[in-house]
Amino acid sequence: MPRYRLRINEGVLSVESDADKPLLYVLRGLGLTATKFGCGLGQCGACTVLADGTAVQSCQMTVADAQDKSITTLEGLGTAAKPHPLQAAFIAHQVPQCGYCTSGMIMSAAALLEKNRKPSESEIRSALELNLCRCGSHTRVVSAVMAASGQRG
């Protein structure tokens, strides 16, 4: 079985895997379980991670395609002791209801804020349109992202 060199959360790992195995399964197998399995079809965004700073759905990226890319999961964004501004804003705005979509929402928002430090509400909604929340907390998500970007929230 081939081995793949992965750069995950600023560390380098070598994993043995089938080339077509989704990155999502590799991440979860490594204990990075903040990345959730939602639909497995790239339609819900629960598995969103950053690949070279771009939000991608890890259920749709193979381990072979992830090689040589810098992968960031929610675990690599911040810590409980030192949360990323988005994580702090999600907590302050009480965004999570069931919480299943939260990590994907935060990762998509992180990709947006990396490219656009002061996005409009419309730009936030557009960036998060591939992240579904069955609980209906989208309004609080938008408020949290606005707050994390230093705008009203």
Short mmCIF file of the C-alpha atoms (twelve columns), coordinates in Angstrom:
data_MODEL
# 
_entry.id   MODEL 
# 
loop_
_atom_site.group_PDB 
_atom_site.id 
_atom_site.type_symbol 
_atom_site.label_atom_id 
_atom_site.label_alt_id 
_atom_site.label_comp_id 
_atom_site.label_asym_id 
_atom_site.label_seq_id 
_atom_site.Cartn_x 
_atom_site.Cartn_y 
_atom_site.Cartn_z 
_atom_site.pdbx_PDB_model_num 
ATOM 1   C CA . MET A 1   0.000   0.000  0.000  1 
ATOM 2   C CA . PRO A 2   1.431   3.429  -0.857 1 
ATOM 3   C CA . ARG A 3   2.528   5.953  1.762  1 
ATOM 4   C CA . TYR A 4   1.595   9.606  1.676  1 
ATOM 5   C CA . ARG A 5   3.336   12.522 3.313  1 
ATOM 6   C CA . LEU A 6   0.744   14.873 4.784  1 
ATOM 7   C CA . ARG A 7   1.230   18.293 6.348  1 
ATOM 8   C CA . ILE A 8   -1.533  18.571 8.926  1 
ATOM 9   C CA . ASN A 9   -1.854  21.388 11.470 1 
ATOM 10  C CA . GLU A 10  1.780   22.399 10.946 1 
ATOM 11  C CA . GLY A 11  3.064   18.858 11.530 1 
ATOM 12  C CA . VAL A 12  4.222   16.292 9.004  1 
ATOM 13  C CA . LEU A 13  2.878   12.762 9.033  1 
ATOM 14  C CA . SER A 14  3.378   9.735  6.831  1 
ATOM 15  C CA . VAL A 15  0.314   7.563  6.370  1 
ATOM 16  C CA . GLU A 16  -0.188  4.306  4.534  1 
ATOM 17  C CA . SER A 17  -3.418  4.357  2.581  1 
ATOM 18  C CA . ASP A 18  -5.216  3.531  -0.613 1 
ATOM 19  C CA . ALA A 19  -4.811  6.471  -2.993 1 
ATOM 20  C CA . ASP A 20  -8.566  6.979  -3.321 1 
ATOM 21  C CA . LYS A 21  -9.319  7.013  0.405  1 
ATOM 22  C CA . PRO A 22  -11.073 10.262 1.355  1 
ATOM 23  C CA . LEU A 23  -8.972  12.638 3.441  1 
ATOM 24  C CA . LEU A 24  -11.863 12.738 5.928  1 
ATOM 25  C CA . TYR A 25  -11.304 9.093  6.907  1 
ATOM 26  C CA . VAL A 26  -7.544  9.606  7.227  1 
ATOM 27  C CA . LEU A 27  -8.027  12.644 9.485  1 
ATOM 28  C CA . ARG A 28  -10.520 10.881 11.717 1 
ATOM 29  C CA . GLY A 29  -8.255  7.824  11.858 1 
ATOM 30  C CA . LEU A 30  -5.490  10.110 13.124 1 
ATOM 31  C CA . GLY A 31  -7.780  11.242 15.949 1 
ATOM 32  C CA . LEU A 32  -8.680  14.584 14.379 1 
ATOM 33  C CA . THR A 33  -12.361 14.056 15.013 1 
ATOM 34  C CA . ALA A 34  -13.497 17.690 14.888 1 
ATOM 35  C CA . THR A 35  -13.834 17.038 11.152 1 
ATOM 36  C CA . LYS A 36  -17.257 15.426 10.947 1 
ATOM 37  C CA . PHE A 37  -18.707 12.896 8.559  1 
ATOM 38  C CA . GLY A 38  -21.966 14.414 7.364  1 
ATOM 39  C CA . CYS A 39  -23.270 13.289 4.009  1 
ATOM 40  C CA . GLY A 40  -20.094 11.896 2.413  1 
ATOM 41  C CA . LEU A 41  -21.200 13.496 -0.860 1 
ATOM 42  C CA . GLY A 42  -19.795 17.012 -0.547 1 
ATOM 43  C CA . GLN A 43  -23.222 18.490 0.024  1 
ATOM 44  C CA . CYS A 44  -23.298 19.449 3.720  1 
ATOM 45  C CA . GLY A 45  -19.890 20.929 4.619  1 
ATOM 46  C CA . ALA A 46  -19.543 19.150 7.982  1 
ATOM 47  C CA . CYS A 47  -16.140 17.794 6.875  1 
ATOM 48  C CA . THR A 48  -14.701 21.134 5.700  1 
ATOM 49  C CA . VAL A 49  -10.973 21.668 6.285  1 
ATOM 50  C CA . LEU A 50  -8.460  24.095 4.835  1 
ATOM 51  C CA . ALA A 51  -6.124  22.895 2.077  1 
ATOM 52  C CA . ASP A 52  -3.496  25.546 1.382  1 
ATOM 53  C CA . GLY A 53  -5.891  28.059 2.938  1 
ATOM 54  C CA . THR A 54  -8.870  27.129 0.778  1 
ATOM 55  C CA . ALA A 55  -11.988 25.553 2.268  1 
ATOM 56  C CA . VAL A 56  -12.438 22.038 0.885  1 
ATOM 57  C CA . GLN A 57  -14.753 19.212 1.784  1 
ATOM 58  C CA . SER A 58  -12.469 16.462 2.995  1 
ATOM 59  C CA . CYS A 59  -14.927 13.756 1.974  1 
ATOM 60  C CA . GLN A 60  -14.289 14.796 -1.625 1 
ATOM 61  C CA . MET A 61  -10.476 15.072 -1.455 1 
ATOM 62  C CA . THR A 62  -8.431  11.883 -1.655 1 
ATOM 63  C CA . VAL A 63  -5.387  11.307 0.491  1 
ATOM 64  C CA . ALA A 64  -3.316  11.306 -2.702 1 
ATOM 65  C CA . ASP A 65  -4.643  14.754 -3.624 1 
ATOM 66  C CA . ALA A 66  -3.921  16.034 -0.105 1 
ATOM 67  C CA . GLN A 67  -0.244  15.141 -0.312 1 
ATOM 68  C CA . ASP A 68  2.015   18.205 -0.320 1 
ATOM 69  C CA . LYS A 69  -0.844  20.515 0.662  1 
ATOM 70  C CA . SER A 70  -0.998  22.240 4.017  1 
ATOM 71  C CA . ILE A 71  -4.096  20.812 5.709  1 
ATOM 72  C CA . THR A 72  -5.651  22.630 8.663  1 
ATOM 73  C CA . THR A 73  -8.404  21.121 10.755 1 
ATOM 74  C CA . LEU A 74  -10.343 22.757 13.565 1 
ATOM 75  C CA . GLU A 75  -7.796  21.283 15.996 1 
ATOM 76  C CA . GLY A 76  -5.104  23.295 14.218 1 
ATOM 77  C CA . LEU A 77  -6.999  26.566 14.220 1 
ATOM 78  C CA . GLY A 78  -7.049  27.246 17.947 1 
ATOM 79  C CA . THR A 79  -7.095  25.569 21.324 1 
ATOM 80  C CA . ALA A 80  -9.429  25.589 24.299 1 
ATOM 81  C CA . ALA A 81  -6.882  27.754 26.126 1 
ATOM 82  C CA . LYS A 82  -6.285  30.043 23.148 1 
ATOM 83  C CA . PRO A 83  -9.236  29.876 20.750 1 
ATOM 84  C CA . HIS A 84  -9.114  31.377 17.262 1 
ATOM 85  C CA . PRO A 85  -11.197 34.601 17.065 1 
ATOM 86  C CA . LEU A 86  -13.850 32.682 15.117 1 
ATOM 87  C CA . GLN A 87  -14.056 30.006 17.784 1 
ATOM 88  C CA . ALA A 88  -14.356 32.692 20.473 1 
ATOM 89  C CA . ALA A 89  -17.069 34.495 18.481 1 
ATOM 90  C CA . PHE A 90  -19.014 31.262 17.919 1 
ATOM 91  C CA . ILE A 91  -18.950 30.697 21.687 1 
ATOM 92  C CA . ALA A 92  -19.876 34.304 22.508 1 
ATOM 93  C CA . HIS A 93  -22.786 34.233 20.040 1 
ATOM 94  C CA . GLN A 94  -23.930 30.809 21.247 1 
ATOM 95  C CA . VAL A 95  -23.885 29.501 17.692 1 
ATOM 96  C CA . PRO A 96  -23.839 25.755 18.276 1 
ATOM 97  C CA . GLN A 97  -27.169 24.127 18.798 1 
ATOM 98  C CA . CYS A 98  -26.462 20.465 18.090 1 
ATOM 99  C CA . GLY A 99  -22.950 21.526 17.019 1 
ATOM 100 C CA . TYR A 100 -22.481 18.965 14.268 1 
ATOM 101 C CA . CYS A 101 -21.961 21.562 11.530 1 
ATOM 102 C CA . THR A 102 -19.922 23.966 13.669 1 
ATOM 103 C CA . SER A 103 -16.403 22.848 12.780 1 
ATOM 104 C CA . GLY A 104 -17.166 22.980 9.052  1 
ATOM 105 C CA . MET A 105 -18.771 26.411 9.440  1 
ATOM 106 C CA . ILE A 106 -15.741 27.734 11.315 1 
ATOM 107 C CA . MET A 107 -13.315 26.348 8.739  1 
ATOM 108 C CA . SER A 108 -15.242 27.879 5.821  1 
ATOM 109 C CA . ALA A 109 -15.396 31.190 7.680  1 
ATOM 110 C CA . ALA A 110 -11.657 31.009 8.421  1 
ATOM 111 C CA . ALA A 111 -10.926 30.606 4.712  1 
ATOM 112 C CA . LEU A 112 -13.134 33.601 3.975  1 
ATOM 113 C CA . LEU A 113 -11.515 35.842 6.609  1 
ATOM 114 C CA . GLU A 114 -8.047  34.867 5.414  1 
ATOM 115 C CA . LYS A 115 -8.904  36.302 1.991  1 
ATOM 116 C CA . ASN A 116 -11.285 39.054 3.059  1 
ATOM 117 C CA . ARG A 117 -10.776 40.568 6.528  1 
ATOM 118 C CA . LYS A 118 -14.012 42.614 6.419  1 
ATOM 119 C CA . PRO A 119 -16.584 40.629 4.445  1 
ATOM 120 C CA . SER A 120 -20.097 41.886 3.984  1 
ATOM 121 C CA . GLU A 121 -23.017 39.884 5.297  1 
ATOM 122 C CA . SER A 122 -23.743 38.814 1.723  1 
ATOM 123 C CA . GLU A 123 -20.157 37.614 1.242  1 
ATOM 124 C CA . ILE A 124 -20.369 35.614 4.477  1 
ATOM 125 C CA . ARG A 125 -23.611 33.979 3.410  1 
ATOM 126 C CA . SER A 126 -22.087 33.158 0.014  1 
ATOM 127 C CA . ALA A 127 -18.925 31.663 1.567  1 
ATOM 128 C CA . LEU A 128 -21.009 29.476 3.865  1 
ATOM 129 C CA . GLU A 129 -23.610 28.356 1.346  1 
ATOM 130 C CA . LEU A 130 -22.092 24.855 1.174  1 
ATOM 131 C CA . ASN A 131 -22.364 24.456 4.961  1 
ATOM 132 C CA . LEU A 132 -25.744 23.229 6.069  1 
ATOM 133 C CA . CYS A 133 -27.169 23.627 9.566  1 
ATOM 134 C CA . ARG A 134 -30.270 21.604 10.226 1 
ATOM 135 C CA . CYS A 135 -30.824 23.452 13.506 1 
ATOM 136 C CA . GLY A 136 -31.244 26.789 11.735 1 
ATOM 137 C CA . SER A 137 -28.492 28.719 13.488 1 
ATOM 138 C CA . HIS A 138 -27.357 30.493 10.300 1 
ATOM 139 C CA . THR A 139 -28.290 33.931 11.653 1 
ATOM 140 C CA . ARG A 140 -26.061 33.435 14.707 1 
ATOM 141 C CA . VAL A 141 -23.280 32.080 12.445 1 
ATOM 142 C CA . VAL A 142 -23.337 35.249 10.340 1 
ATOM 143 C CA . SER A 143 -23.327 37.407 13.491 1 
ATOM 144 C CA . ALA A 144 -20.351 35.483 14.883 1 
ATOM 145 C CA . VAL A 145 -18.347 35.806 11.659 1 
ATOM 146 C CA . MET A 146 -19.126 39.531 11.535 1 
ATOM 147 C CA . ALA A 147 -17.937 39.882 15.145 1 
ATOM 148 C CA . ALA A 148 -14.771 37.862 14.471 1 
ATOM 149 C CA . SER A 149 -13.975 40.217 11.620 1 
ATOM 150 C CA . GLY A 150 -14.308 43.218 13.930 1 
ATOM 151 C CA . GLN A 151 -17.654 44.313 12.596 1 
ATOM 152 C CA . ARG A 152 -20.993 44.443 14.358 1 
ATOM 153 C CA . GLY A 153 -22.046 41.030 15.403 1 
# 
